[in-house]
Amino acid sequence: MDKRILLVAAFLGVTAIILGAFGAHALKKLLSVEQLATFEVGVRYQMYHALFLLFVGTFAFLGEKERSIIFYLTIVGVLFFSGSIYLLATNTITNLKTKFLGPITPIGGLFLVSAWGYLFYAVLSKKQ
């Protein structure tokens, strides 16, 4: 599991950098300032959680089950939160019907909060 967590963390990190550069350069001429700012929020939260997974994957204090729960909560959270933001921010150039994504973003946020909350719980419940 640790290797998988680290691989996903690296993948999320590298794709956040690529998407950030893509947004700053290629999308700059195609999106409004507000859309670009929204896109950057998705990139920022993806990178935060890539670093979070990097930490979780190397944190020996957590057990395998605890890491697994945090891992899956984070993956679903990033996909729902950042993924929906990317699609919502670029809907004027993709012409996708993205209205249904509005509720997906906060659900993704809830998964991300749950991952952090579960980390808090897991550390708090450990005996010295």
PDB file of C-alpha atoms in Angstrom, residues 6-109:
ATOM      1  CA  LEU A   6       3.544   7.208  -3.014  1.00  0.00           C
ATOM      2  CA  LEU A   7       2.967   6.487  -6.706  1.00  0.00           C
ATOM      3  CA  VAL A   8      -0.443   8.160  -6.634  1.00  0.00           C
ATOM      4  CA  ALA A   9       1.015  11.101  -4.683  1.00  0.00           C
ATOM      5  CA  ALA A  10       3.704  11.509  -7.354  1.00  0.00           C
ATOM      6  CA  PHE A  11       1.122  11.216 -10.138  1.00  0.00           C
ATOM      7  CA  LEU A  12      -1.151  13.816  -8.533  1.00  0.00           C
ATOM      8  CA  GLY A  13       1.845  16.107  -8.000  1.00  0.00           C
ATOM      9  CA  VAL A  14       3.142  15.892 -11.547  1.00  0.00           C
ATOM     10  CA  THR A  15      -0.311  16.305 -13.079  1.00  0.00           C
ATOM     11  CA  ALA A  16      -0.970  19.312 -10.813  1.00  0.00           C
ATOM     12  CA  ILE A  17       2.200  20.936 -12.125  1.00  0.00           C
ATOM     13  CA  ILE A  18       1.266  20.145 -15.726  1.00  0.00           C
ATOM     14  CA  LEU A  19      -2.304  21.402 -15.273  1.00  0.00           C
ATOM     15  CA  GLY A  20      -1.044  24.530 -13.506  1.00  0.00           C
ATOM     16  CA  ALA A  21       1.305  25.316 -16.380  1.00  0.00           C
ATOM     17  CA  PHE A  22      -1.419  24.513 -18.907  1.00  0.00           C
ATOM     18  CA  GLY A  23      -3.803  26.865 -17.114  1.00  0.00           C
ATOM     19  CA  ALA A  24      -1.244  29.652 -16.837  1.00  0.00           C
ATOM     20  CA  HIS A  25      -0.197  29.500 -20.481  1.00  0.00           C
ATOM     21  CA  ALA A  26      -2.610  27.714 -22.826  1.00  0.00           C
ATOM     22  CA  LEU A  27      -5.869  28.549 -21.062  1.00  0.00           C
ATOM     23  CA  LYS A  28      -4.912  32.161 -20.331  1.00  0.00           C
ATOM     24  CA  LYS A  29      -6.164  33.291 -23.732  1.00  0.00           C
ATOM     25  CA  LEU A  30      -9.299  31.121 -23.676  1.00  0.00           C
ATOM     26  CA  LEU A  31     -10.765  31.612 -20.207  1.00  0.00           C
ATOM     27  CA  SER A  32     -11.876  34.617 -18.210  1.00  0.00           C
ATOM     28  CA  VAL A  33      -9.922  35.766 -15.163  1.00  0.00           C
ATOM     29  CA  GLU A  34     -12.599  34.217 -12.915  1.00  0.00           C
ATOM     30  CA  GLN A  35     -12.477  30.887 -14.762  1.00  0.00           C
ATOM     31  CA  LEU A  36      -8.680  30.810 -14.524  1.00  0.00           C
ATOM     32  CA  ALA A  37      -8.840  31.542 -10.797  1.00  0.00           C
ATOM     33  CA  THR A  38     -11.334  28.696 -10.381  1.00  0.00           C
ATOM     34  CA  PHE A  39      -9.106  26.347 -12.385  1.00  0.00           C
ATOM     35  CA  GLU A  40      -6.153  27.302 -10.167  1.00  0.00           C
ATOM     36  CA  VAL A  41      -8.147  26.366  -7.051  1.00  0.00           C
ATOM     37  CA  GLY A  42      -8.488  22.844  -8.449  1.00  0.00           C
ATOM     38  CA  VAL A  43      -4.754  22.691  -9.155  1.00  0.00           C
ATOM     39  CA  ARG A  44      -3.868  24.028  -5.712  1.00  0.00           C
ATOM     40  CA  TYR A  45      -6.038  21.513  -3.855  1.00  0.00           C
ATOM     41  CA  GLN A  46      -4.756  18.672  -6.016  1.00  0.00           C
ATOM     42  CA  MET A  47      -1.185  19.613  -5.074  1.00  0.00           C
ATOM     43  CA  TYR A  48      -2.064  19.983  -1.380  1.00  0.00           C
ATOM     44  CA  HIS A  49      -3.420  16.466  -1.392  1.00  0.00           C
ATOM     45  CA  ALA A  50      -0.523  15.050  -3.393  1.00  0.00           C
ATOM     46  CA  LEU A  51       1.713  16.309  -0.586  1.00  0.00           C
ATOM     47  CA  PHE A  52      -0.753  14.981   1.996  1.00  0.00           C
ATOM     48  CA  LEU A  53      -0.582  11.504   0.454  1.00  0.00           C
ATOM     49  CA  LEU A  54       3.196  11.730   0.323  1.00  0.00           C
ATOM     50  CA  PHE A  55       3.140  12.387   4.061  1.00  0.00           C
ATOM     51  CA  VAL A  56       0.612   9.612   4.753  1.00  0.00           C
ATOM     52  CA  GLY A  57       2.593   7.107   2.679  1.00  0.00           C
ATOM     53  CA  THR A  58       5.767   7.722   4.676  1.00  0.00           C
ATOM     54  CA  PHE A  59       4.189   8.150   8.129  1.00  0.00           C
ATOM     55  CA  ALA A  60       5.122   4.939   9.990  1.00  0.00           C
ATOM     56  CA  PHE A  61       2.857   5.831  12.912  1.00  0.00           C
ATOM     57  CA  LEU A  62      -0.234   4.832  10.909  1.00  0.00           C
ATOM     58  CA  GLY A  63      -1.297   1.250  10.313  1.00  0.00           C
ATOM     59  CA  GLU A  64      -2.053  -0.278   6.922  1.00  0.00           C
ATOM     60  CA  LYS A  65      -5.833  -0.033   7.380  1.00  0.00           C
ATOM     61  CA  GLU A  66      -5.640   3.608   8.468  1.00  0.00           C
ATOM     62  CA  ARG A  67      -3.449   4.530   5.498  1.00  0.00           C
ATOM     63  CA  SER A  68      -5.799   2.717   3.152  1.00  0.00           C
ATOM     64  CA  ILE A  69      -8.869   4.589   4.430  1.00  0.00           C
ATOM     65  CA  ILE A  70      -7.097   7.944   4.154  1.00  0.00           C
ATOM     66  CA  PHE A  71      -5.817   7.027   0.695  1.00  0.00           C
ATOM     67  CA  TYR A  72      -9.249   6.192  -0.719  1.00  0.00           C
ATOM     68  CA  LEU A  73     -10.962   9.173   0.906  1.00  0.00           C
ATOM     69  CA  THR A  74      -8.302  11.446  -0.590  1.00  0.00           C
ATOM     70  CA  ILE A  75      -8.437   9.922  -4.083  1.00  0.00           C
ATOM     71  CA  VAL A  76     -12.222  10.216  -4.297  1.00  0.00           C
ATOM     72  CA  GLY A  77     -12.014  13.729  -2.844  1.00  0.00           C
ATOM     73  CA  VAL A  78      -9.454  14.929  -5.386  1.00  0.00           C
ATOM     74  CA  LEU A  79     -11.322  13.354  -8.290  1.00  0.00           C
ATOM     75  CA  PHE A  80     -14.640  14.886  -7.245  1.00  0.00           C
ATOM     76  CA  PHE A  81     -13.341  18.235  -5.991  1.00  0.00           C
ATOM     77  CA  SER A  82     -10.519  19.131  -8.383  1.00  0.00           C
ATOM     78  CA  GLY A  83     -11.958  17.150 -11.287  1.00  0.00           C
ATOM     79  CA  SER A  84     -15.305  18.906 -11.125  1.00  0.00           C
ATOM     80  CA  ILE A  85     -13.609  22.290 -10.773  1.00  0.00           C
ATOM     81  CA  TYR A  86     -11.495  21.642 -13.887  1.00  0.00           C
ATOM     82  CA  LEU A  87     -14.603  20.744 -15.878  1.00  0.00           C
ATOM     83  CA  LEU A  88     -16.678  23.628 -14.517  1.00  0.00           C
ATOM     84  CA  ALA A  89     -13.918  26.177 -15.179  1.00  0.00           C
ATOM     85  CA  THR A  90     -13.391  25.040 -18.763  1.00  0.00           C
ATOM     86  CA  ASN A  91     -17.008  24.391 -19.780  1.00  0.00           C
ATOM     87  CA  THR A  92     -17.037  27.386 -22.141  1.00  0.00           C
ATOM     88  CA  ILE A  93     -14.332  25.813 -24.299  1.00  0.00           C
ATOM     89  CA  THR A  94     -15.297  22.144 -23.884  1.00  0.00           C
ATOM     90  CA  ASN A  95     -19.036  22.722 -24.434  1.00  0.00           C
ATOM     91  CA  LEU A  96     -19.758  19.981 -21.902  1.00  0.00           C
ATOM     92  CA  LYS A  97     -23.016  20.058 -19.972  1.00  0.00           C
ATOM     93  CA  THR A  98     -21.529  20.572 -16.504  1.00  0.00           C
ATOM     94  CA  LYS A  99     -24.516  21.798 -14.524  1.00  0.00           C
ATOM     95  CA  PHE A 100     -24.747  18.424 -12.748  1.00  0.00           C
ATOM     96  CA  LEU A 101     -21.208  18.918 -11.402  1.00  0.00           C
ATOM     97  CA  GLY A 102     -22.199  21.747  -9.056  1.00  0.00           C
ATOM     98  CA  PRO A 103     -23.077  19.372  -6.177  1.00  0.00           C
ATOM     99  CA  ILE A 104     -20.089  17.099  -6.915  1.00  0.00           C
ATOM    100  CA  THR A 105     -17.549  19.741  -5.854  1.00  0.00           C
ATOM    101  CA  PRO A 106     -18.710  20.009  -2.217  1.00  0.00           C
ATOM    102  CA  ILE A 107     -19.054  16.220  -1.999  1.00  0.00           C
ATOM    103  CA  GLY A 108     -15.399  16.012  -3.046  1.00  0.00           C
ATOM    104  CA  GLY A 109     -14.560  18.600  -0.420  1.00  0.00           C
TER     105      GLY A 109
END
